Coordinates of C-alpha atoms in Angstrom, one line a residue:
X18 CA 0.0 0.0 0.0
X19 CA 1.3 3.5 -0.9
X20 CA 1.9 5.5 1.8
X21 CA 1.9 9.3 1.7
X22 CA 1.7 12.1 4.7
X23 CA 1.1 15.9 3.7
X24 CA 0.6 19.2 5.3
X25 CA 0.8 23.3 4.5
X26 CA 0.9 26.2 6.2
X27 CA 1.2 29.8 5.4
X28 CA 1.8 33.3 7.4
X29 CA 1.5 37.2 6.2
X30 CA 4.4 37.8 8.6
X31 CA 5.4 40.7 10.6
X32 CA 6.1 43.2 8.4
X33 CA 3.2 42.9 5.2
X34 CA -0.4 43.4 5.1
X35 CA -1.2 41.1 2.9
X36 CA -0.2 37.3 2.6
X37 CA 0.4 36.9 -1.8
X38 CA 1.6 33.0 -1.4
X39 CA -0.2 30.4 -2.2
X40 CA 0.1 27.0 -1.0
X41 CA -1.9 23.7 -2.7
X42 CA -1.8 20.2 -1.6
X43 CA -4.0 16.9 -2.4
X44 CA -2.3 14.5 -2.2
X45 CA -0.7 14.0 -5.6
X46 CA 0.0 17.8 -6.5
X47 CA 2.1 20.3 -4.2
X48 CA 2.9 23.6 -4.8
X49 CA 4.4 26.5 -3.2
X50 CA 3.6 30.2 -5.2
X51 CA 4.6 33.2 -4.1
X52 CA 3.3 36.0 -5.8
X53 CA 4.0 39.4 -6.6
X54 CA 3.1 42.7 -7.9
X55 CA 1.2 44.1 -5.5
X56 CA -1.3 43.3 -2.7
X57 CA -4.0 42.4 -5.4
X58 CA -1.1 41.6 -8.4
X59 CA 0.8 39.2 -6.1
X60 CA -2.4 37.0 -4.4
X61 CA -4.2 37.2 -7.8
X62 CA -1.2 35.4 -10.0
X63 CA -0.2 33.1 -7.3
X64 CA -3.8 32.0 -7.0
X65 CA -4.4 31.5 -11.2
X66 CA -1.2 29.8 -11.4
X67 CA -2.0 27.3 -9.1
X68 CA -5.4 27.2 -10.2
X69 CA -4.5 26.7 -14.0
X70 CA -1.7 24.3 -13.1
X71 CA -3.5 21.5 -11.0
X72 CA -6.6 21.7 -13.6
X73 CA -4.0 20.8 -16.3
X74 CA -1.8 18.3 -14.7
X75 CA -5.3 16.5 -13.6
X76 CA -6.5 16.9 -17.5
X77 CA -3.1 14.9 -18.3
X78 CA -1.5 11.7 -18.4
X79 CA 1.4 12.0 -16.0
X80 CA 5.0 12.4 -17.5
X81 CA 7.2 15.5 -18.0
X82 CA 5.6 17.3 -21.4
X83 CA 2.5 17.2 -19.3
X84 CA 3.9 19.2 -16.4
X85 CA 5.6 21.7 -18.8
X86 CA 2.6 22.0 -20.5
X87 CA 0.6 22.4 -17.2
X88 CA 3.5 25.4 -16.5
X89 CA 3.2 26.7 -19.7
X90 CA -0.5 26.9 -19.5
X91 CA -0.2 28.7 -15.9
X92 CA 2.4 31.1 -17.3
X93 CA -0.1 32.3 -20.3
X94 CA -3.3 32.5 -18.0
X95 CA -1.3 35.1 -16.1
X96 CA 0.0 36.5 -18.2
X97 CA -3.4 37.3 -20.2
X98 CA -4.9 38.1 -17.4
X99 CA -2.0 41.0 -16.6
X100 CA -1.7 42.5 -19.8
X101 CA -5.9 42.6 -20.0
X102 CA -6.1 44.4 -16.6
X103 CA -4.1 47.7 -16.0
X104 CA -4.0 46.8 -12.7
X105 CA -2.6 44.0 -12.6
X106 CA 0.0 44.3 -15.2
X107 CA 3.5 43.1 -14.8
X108 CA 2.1 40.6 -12.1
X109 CA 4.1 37.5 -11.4
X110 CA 4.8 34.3 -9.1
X111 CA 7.6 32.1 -8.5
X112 CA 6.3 28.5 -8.1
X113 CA 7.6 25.1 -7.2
X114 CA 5.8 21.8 -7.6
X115 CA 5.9 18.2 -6.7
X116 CA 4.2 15.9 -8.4
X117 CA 4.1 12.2 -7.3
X118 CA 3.2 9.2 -9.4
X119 CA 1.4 5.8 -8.2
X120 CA 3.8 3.5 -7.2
X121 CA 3.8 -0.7 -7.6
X122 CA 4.3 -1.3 -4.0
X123 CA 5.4 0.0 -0.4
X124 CA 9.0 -0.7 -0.7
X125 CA 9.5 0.8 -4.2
X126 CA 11.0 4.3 -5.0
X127 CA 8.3 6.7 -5.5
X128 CA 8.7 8.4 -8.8
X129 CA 7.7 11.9 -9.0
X130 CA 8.2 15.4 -10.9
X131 CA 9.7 18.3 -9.3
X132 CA 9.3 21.9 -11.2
X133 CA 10.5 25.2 -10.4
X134 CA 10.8 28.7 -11.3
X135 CA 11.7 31.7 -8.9
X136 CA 13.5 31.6 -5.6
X137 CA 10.7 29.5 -4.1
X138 CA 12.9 26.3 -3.0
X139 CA 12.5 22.4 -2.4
X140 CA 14.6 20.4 0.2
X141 CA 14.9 16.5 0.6
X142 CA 15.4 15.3 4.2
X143 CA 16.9 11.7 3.8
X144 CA 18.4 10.1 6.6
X145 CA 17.9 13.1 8.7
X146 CA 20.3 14.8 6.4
X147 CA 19.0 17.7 4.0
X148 CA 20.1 18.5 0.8
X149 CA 18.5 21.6 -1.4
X150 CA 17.0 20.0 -4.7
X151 CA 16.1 23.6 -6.6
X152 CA 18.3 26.3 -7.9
X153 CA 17.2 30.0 -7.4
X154 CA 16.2 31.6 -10.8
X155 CA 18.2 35.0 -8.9
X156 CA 21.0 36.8 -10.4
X157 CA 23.3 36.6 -7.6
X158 CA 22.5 32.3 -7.6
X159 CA 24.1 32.7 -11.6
X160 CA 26.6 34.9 -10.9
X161 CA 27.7 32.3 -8.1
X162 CA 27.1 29.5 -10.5
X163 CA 29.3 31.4 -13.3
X164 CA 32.1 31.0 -10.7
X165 CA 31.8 35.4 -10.7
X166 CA 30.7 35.2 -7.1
X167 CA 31.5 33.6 -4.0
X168 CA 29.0 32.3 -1.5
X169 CA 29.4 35.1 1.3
X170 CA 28.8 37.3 -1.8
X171 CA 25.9 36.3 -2.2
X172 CA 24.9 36.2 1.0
X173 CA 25.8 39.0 1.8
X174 CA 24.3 41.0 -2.0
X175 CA 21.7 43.4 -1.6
X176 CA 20.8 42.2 -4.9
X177 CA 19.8 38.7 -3.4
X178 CA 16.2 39.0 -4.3
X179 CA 16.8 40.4 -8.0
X180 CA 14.7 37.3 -9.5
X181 CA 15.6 36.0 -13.4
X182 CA 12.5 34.0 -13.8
X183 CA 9.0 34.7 -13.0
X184 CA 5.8 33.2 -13.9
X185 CA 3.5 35.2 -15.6
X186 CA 5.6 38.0 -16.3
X187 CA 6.6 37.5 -19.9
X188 CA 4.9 35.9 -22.9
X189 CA 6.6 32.5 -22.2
X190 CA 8.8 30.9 -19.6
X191 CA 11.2 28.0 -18.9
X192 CA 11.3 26.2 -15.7
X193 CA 13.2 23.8 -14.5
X194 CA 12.1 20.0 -14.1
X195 CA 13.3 17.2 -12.4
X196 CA 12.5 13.6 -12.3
X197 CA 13.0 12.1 -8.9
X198 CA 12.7 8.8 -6.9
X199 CA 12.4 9.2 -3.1
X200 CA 12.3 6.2 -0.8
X201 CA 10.6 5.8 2.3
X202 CA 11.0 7.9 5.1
X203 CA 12.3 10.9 2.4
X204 CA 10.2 14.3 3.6
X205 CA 10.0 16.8 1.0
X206 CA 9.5 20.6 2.0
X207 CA 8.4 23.7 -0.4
X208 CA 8.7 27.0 0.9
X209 CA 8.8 30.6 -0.2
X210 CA 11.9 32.6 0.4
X211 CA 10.0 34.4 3.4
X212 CA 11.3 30.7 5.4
X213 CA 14.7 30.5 3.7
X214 CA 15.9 34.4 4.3
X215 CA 14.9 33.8 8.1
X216 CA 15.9 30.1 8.4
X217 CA 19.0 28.2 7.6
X218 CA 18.8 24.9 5.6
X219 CA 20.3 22.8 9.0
X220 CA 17.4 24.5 11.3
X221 CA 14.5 23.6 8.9
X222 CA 16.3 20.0 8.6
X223 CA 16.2 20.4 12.5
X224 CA 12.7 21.7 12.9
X225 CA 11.5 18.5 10.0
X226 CA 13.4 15.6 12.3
X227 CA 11.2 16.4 15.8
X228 CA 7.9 17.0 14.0
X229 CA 5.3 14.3 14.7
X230 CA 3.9 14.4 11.3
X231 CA 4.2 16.5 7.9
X232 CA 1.6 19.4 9.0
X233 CA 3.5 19.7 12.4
X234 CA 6.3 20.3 10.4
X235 CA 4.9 22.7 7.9
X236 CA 3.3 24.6 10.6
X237 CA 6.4 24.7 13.2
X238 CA 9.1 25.7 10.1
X239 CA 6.5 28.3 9.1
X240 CA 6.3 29.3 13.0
X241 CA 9.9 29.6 13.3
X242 CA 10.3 31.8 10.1
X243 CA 8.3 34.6 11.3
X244 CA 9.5 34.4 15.1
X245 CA 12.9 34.9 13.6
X246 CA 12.3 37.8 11.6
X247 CA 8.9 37.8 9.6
X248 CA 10.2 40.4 7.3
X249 CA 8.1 38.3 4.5
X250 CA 5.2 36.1 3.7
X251 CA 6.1 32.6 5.1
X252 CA 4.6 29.3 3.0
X253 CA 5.9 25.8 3.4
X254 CA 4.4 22.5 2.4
X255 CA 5.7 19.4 3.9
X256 CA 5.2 15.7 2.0
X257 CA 6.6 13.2 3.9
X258 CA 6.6 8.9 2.8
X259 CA 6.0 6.7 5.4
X260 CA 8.8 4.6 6.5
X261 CA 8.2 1.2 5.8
X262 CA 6.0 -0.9 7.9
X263 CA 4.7 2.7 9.1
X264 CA 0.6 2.1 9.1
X265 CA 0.2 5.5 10.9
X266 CA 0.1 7.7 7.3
X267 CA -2.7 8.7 5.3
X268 CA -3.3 6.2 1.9
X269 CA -2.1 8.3 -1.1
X270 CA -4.7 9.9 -3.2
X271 CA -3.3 9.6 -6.7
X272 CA -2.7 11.3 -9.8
X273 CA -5.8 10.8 -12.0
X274 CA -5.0 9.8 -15.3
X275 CA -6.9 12.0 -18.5
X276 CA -6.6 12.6 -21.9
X277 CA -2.9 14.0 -23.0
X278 CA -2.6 17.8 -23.1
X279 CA -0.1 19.4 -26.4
X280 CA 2.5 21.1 -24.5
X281 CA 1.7 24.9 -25.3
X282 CA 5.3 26.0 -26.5
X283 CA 7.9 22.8 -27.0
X284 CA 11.3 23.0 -25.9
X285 CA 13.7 20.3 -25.0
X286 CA 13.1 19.7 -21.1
X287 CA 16.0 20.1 -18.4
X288 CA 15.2 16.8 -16.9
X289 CA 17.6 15.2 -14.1
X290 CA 16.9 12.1 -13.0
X291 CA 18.0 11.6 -9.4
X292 CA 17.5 7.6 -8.7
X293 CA 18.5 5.8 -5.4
X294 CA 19.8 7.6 -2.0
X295 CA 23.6 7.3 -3.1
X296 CA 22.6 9.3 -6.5
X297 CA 24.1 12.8 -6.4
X298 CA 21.2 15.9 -6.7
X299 CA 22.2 17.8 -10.1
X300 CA 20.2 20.9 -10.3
X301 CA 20.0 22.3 -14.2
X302 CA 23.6 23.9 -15.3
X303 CA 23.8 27.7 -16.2
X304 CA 22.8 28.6 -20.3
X305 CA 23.1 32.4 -19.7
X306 CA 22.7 35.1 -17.1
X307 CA 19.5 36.9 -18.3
X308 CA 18.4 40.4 -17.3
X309 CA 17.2 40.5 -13.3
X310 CA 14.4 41.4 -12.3
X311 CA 13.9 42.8 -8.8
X312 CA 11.4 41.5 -6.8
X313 CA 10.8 44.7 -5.6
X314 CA 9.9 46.1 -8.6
X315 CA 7.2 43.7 -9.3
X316 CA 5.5 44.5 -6.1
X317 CA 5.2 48.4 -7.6
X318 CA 5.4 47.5 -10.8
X319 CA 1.4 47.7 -11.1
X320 CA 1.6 51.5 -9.5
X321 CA 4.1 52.8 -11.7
X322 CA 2.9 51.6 -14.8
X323 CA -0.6 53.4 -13.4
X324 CA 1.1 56.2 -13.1
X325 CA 3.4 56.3 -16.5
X326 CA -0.1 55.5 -17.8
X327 CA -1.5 58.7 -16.2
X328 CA 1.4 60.9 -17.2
X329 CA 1.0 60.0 -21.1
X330 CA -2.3 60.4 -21.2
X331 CA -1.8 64.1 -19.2
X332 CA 1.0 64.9 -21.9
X333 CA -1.4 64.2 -24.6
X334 CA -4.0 65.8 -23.5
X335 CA -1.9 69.0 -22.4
X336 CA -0.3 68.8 -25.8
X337 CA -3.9 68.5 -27.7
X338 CA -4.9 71.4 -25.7
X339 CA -2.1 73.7 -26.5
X340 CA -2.1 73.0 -30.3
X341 CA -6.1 73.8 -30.3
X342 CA -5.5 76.9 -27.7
X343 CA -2.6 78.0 -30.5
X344 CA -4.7 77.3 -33.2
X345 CA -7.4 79.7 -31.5
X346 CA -5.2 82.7 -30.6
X347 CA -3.5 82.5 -34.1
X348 CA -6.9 82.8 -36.1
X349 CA -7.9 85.5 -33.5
X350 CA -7.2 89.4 -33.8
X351 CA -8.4 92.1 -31.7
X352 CA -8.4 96.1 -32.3
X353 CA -6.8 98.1 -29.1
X354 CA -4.4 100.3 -27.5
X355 CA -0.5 100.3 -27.7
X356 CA 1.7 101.9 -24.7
X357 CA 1.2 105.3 -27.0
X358 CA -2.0 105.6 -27.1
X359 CA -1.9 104.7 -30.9
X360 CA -4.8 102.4 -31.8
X361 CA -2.7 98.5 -33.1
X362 CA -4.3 95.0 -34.7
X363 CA -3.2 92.4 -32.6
X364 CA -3.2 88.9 -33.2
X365 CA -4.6 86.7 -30.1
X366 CA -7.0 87.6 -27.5
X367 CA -7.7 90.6 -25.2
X368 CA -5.4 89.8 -22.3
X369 CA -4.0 86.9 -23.9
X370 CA -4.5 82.9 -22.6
X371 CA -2.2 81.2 -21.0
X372 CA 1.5 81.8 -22.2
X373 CA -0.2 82.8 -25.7
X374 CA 0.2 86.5 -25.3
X375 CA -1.2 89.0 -28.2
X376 CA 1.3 90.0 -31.2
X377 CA 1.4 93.3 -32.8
X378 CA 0.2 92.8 -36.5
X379 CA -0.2 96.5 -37.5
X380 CA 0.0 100.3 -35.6
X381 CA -2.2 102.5 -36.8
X382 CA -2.2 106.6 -36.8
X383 CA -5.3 106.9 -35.0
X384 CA -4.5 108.2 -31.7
X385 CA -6.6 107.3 -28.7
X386 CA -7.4 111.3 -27.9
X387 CA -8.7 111.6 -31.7
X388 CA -11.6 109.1 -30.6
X389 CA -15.0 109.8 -29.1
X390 CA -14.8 108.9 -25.5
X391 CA -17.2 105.5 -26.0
X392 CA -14.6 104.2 -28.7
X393 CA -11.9 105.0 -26.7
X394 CA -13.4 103.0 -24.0
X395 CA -14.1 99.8 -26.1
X396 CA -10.5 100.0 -27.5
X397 CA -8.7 99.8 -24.7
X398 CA -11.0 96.7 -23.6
X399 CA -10.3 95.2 -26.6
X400 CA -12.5 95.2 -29.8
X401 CA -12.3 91.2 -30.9
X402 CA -12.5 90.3 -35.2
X403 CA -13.4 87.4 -36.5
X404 CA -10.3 87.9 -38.8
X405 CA -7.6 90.2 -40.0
X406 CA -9.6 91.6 -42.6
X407 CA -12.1 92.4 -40.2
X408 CA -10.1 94.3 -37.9
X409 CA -8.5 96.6 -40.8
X410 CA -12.5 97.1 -41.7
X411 CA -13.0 97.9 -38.3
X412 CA -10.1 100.2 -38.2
X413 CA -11.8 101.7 -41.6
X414 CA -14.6 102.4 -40.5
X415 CA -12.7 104.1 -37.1
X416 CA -10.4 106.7 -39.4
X417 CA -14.2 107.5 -41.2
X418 CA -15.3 107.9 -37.6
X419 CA -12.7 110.0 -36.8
X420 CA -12.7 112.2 -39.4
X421 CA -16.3 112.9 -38.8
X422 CA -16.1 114.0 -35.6
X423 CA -13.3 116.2 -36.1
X424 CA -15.5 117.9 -38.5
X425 CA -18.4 117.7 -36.5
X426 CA -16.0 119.1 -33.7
X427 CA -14.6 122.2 -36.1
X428 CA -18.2 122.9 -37.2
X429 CA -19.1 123.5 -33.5
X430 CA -15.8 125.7 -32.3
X431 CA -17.0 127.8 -35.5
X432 CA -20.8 128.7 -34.7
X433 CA -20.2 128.9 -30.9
X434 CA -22.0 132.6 -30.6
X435 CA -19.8 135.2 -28.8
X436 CA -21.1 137.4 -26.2
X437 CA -20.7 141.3 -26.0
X438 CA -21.4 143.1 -23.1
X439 CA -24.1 145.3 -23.9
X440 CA -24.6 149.1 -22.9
X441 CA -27.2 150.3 -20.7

């Protein structure tokens, strides 16, 4: 009889609001995701990752196309659901799996599949020694592994959570993927890097050897973790095989078996197989150091792109505005008064708009003092044309105007009667 014990836990932490792992185990399946891009980013691609993976590997018959294909798959529901939703853009998850196959009998290996992409990490405690399975996707793990780093470097690096691979983040992805046989009495743990950045690998082995079963475990290494520091969301999953003759475990629920899923983009897999206890644990050799991304930045990735988004948006609009305003004041003109007191066309508005002050198209020889006092008053104001024809009309019309009342004015100095004292 196959023999199988499991258990999870997961903790926000000291420091963060809001928990964004997400931790999944049935029995066959186990996953550790921890997301990010925000408190709604983060939880919202950790949760369609694992979502999208378990429906795929339970759609599939086991074997390691279908759990690429069943990554794959993950990777382009969050990704979809990113790029559709401003908000959630740039959204990402690092994510390790286990994924156990039905074995013949008690005493044989169990075969499984071990994926991972991120700095979300699996450990195998055999013999009450532990051994790290996973490679971080970070770039001071492939600096180290390019012999460019040392291992106080690293641990040391400010740049230790500067991630290389994300799910969800780009278009398409490659993890990494193991096939692995663990005996009886191997315990598996999954954890987010909130456990390993507080806890060393000899105190989780520790923690795993005096639990009483796989959730004590999961629960006391997550307990630890945030006593020690919290800085972080805390997620570990625990799947321990029963030693043999041990009737005490829980009977496996396996895999179901389903029609075969195409793998969604086909690439030659990194499998290692790791076979017997003796068997050295190869994790996948170094093809290039890409660009790193900083965890960090995913977590505000969502606000600045919000606000880059905003600020565009204002440009145009500012610049849409300005052209239209320029366009205005250039097909405006106006009749008033120059510092002189001559009578000028100006092109633009009456006080001007914004930083669009009027322009002096023409000075004319009217003075203000040659003007009836109700023109005068309107010129100064500002007398506003349609155009520039318009304005010399206006101005036309004005020298007519003026001319007639200097006439009319003469007419009157002449006839004004003079009076003569008269005699008695």
């Amino acid at each position: 009889m196959a023999l199988v014990d499991w258990g999870s836990a997961t903790n926000t932490g000291k420091v963060r609001r809001d928990n964004q792992d997400h931790v999944f185990a049935d029995g066959s399946i186990f996953i550790v995701a921890d997301g990010m891009g925000g408190a709604n980013g983060g939880e919202t691609a950790a949760r369609i990752a694992v979502d999208a993976f378990t429906e795929r590997v339970n759609q599939s018959e086991l074997d390691s196309d279908a759990i690429q294909s069943a990554l794959f798959y993950a990777n382009e529901m969050v990704f979809t659901m990113g790029m559709a939703n401003p908000d959630l853009h740039g959204m990402g998850t690092t994510f390790v799996s286990l994924v156990l196959e039905e074995i013949q009998g008690e005493k044989s290996p169990r075969k499984a599949y071990l994926l991972n992409v991120g700095d979300s990490r699996a450990y195998l405690l055999r013999k009450g020694e532990i051994t790290q399975l996973t490679v971080d996707h970070s770039w001071v793990e492939e600096m180290m592994r390019a012999g460019r780093m040392s291992e106080d470097e690293v641990a040391h690096s400010r740049s230790r959570h500067v991630l290389t691979k994300v799910v969800g983040v780009d278009e398409t992805v490659g993890p990494d993927l193991w096939e692995i046989h663990l005996d009886p009495g191997d315990q598996v743990i999954l954890c987010s890097d909130g456990v390993t950045n507080e806890l060393g690998d000899l105190e989780i082995a520790e923690i795993l050897r005096r639990s009483k079963s796989a959730q004590d475990g999961a629960s006391k290494v997550v307990e630890a973790a945030v006593l020690a520091g919290g800085v972080d969301n805390a997620s570990a999953v625990v799947v321990a095989l029963a030693p043999i003759g041990d009737e005490s475990i829980r009977d496996l629920e396996t895999h179901s078996q389903g029609v075969a899923a195409s793998p969604l983009i086909r690439f030659a897999p990194h499998v290692v197989k790791i076979e017997g206890e003796d068997a050295s644990l190869r994790g996948p050799m170094l093809q290039s150091i890409p660009i790193p991304i900083s965890k960090s930045e995913f977590h505000k990735s969502g606000m600045y792109l919000r606000i880059a988004a905003f600020l565009i948006l204002l440009l145009v609009i500012l610049g849409v505005g300005a052209y239209g305003i320029n366009s205005y004041v250039n097909g405006s003109y106006f009749v008033g008064a120059s510092n002189t007191s001559n009578v000028v066309i100006y092109q633009g508005r009456p006080g001007g708009i914004l930083w669009f002050k009027p322009k002096v198209v023409e000075v004319e020889k009217i003075k203000l003092n040659a003007l009836p006092n109700s023109y005068v008053v309107q010129i100064k104001a500002g007398v506003a044309e349609t155009s520039l024809s318009a304005a010399r009309n206006y101005i036309s019309n004005l020298t007519s105007q003026v001319r007639s009342y200097s006439a009319t004015t003469s007419t009157l100095s002449s006839t004004t009667p003079t009076l003569v004292s008269g005699g008695g």
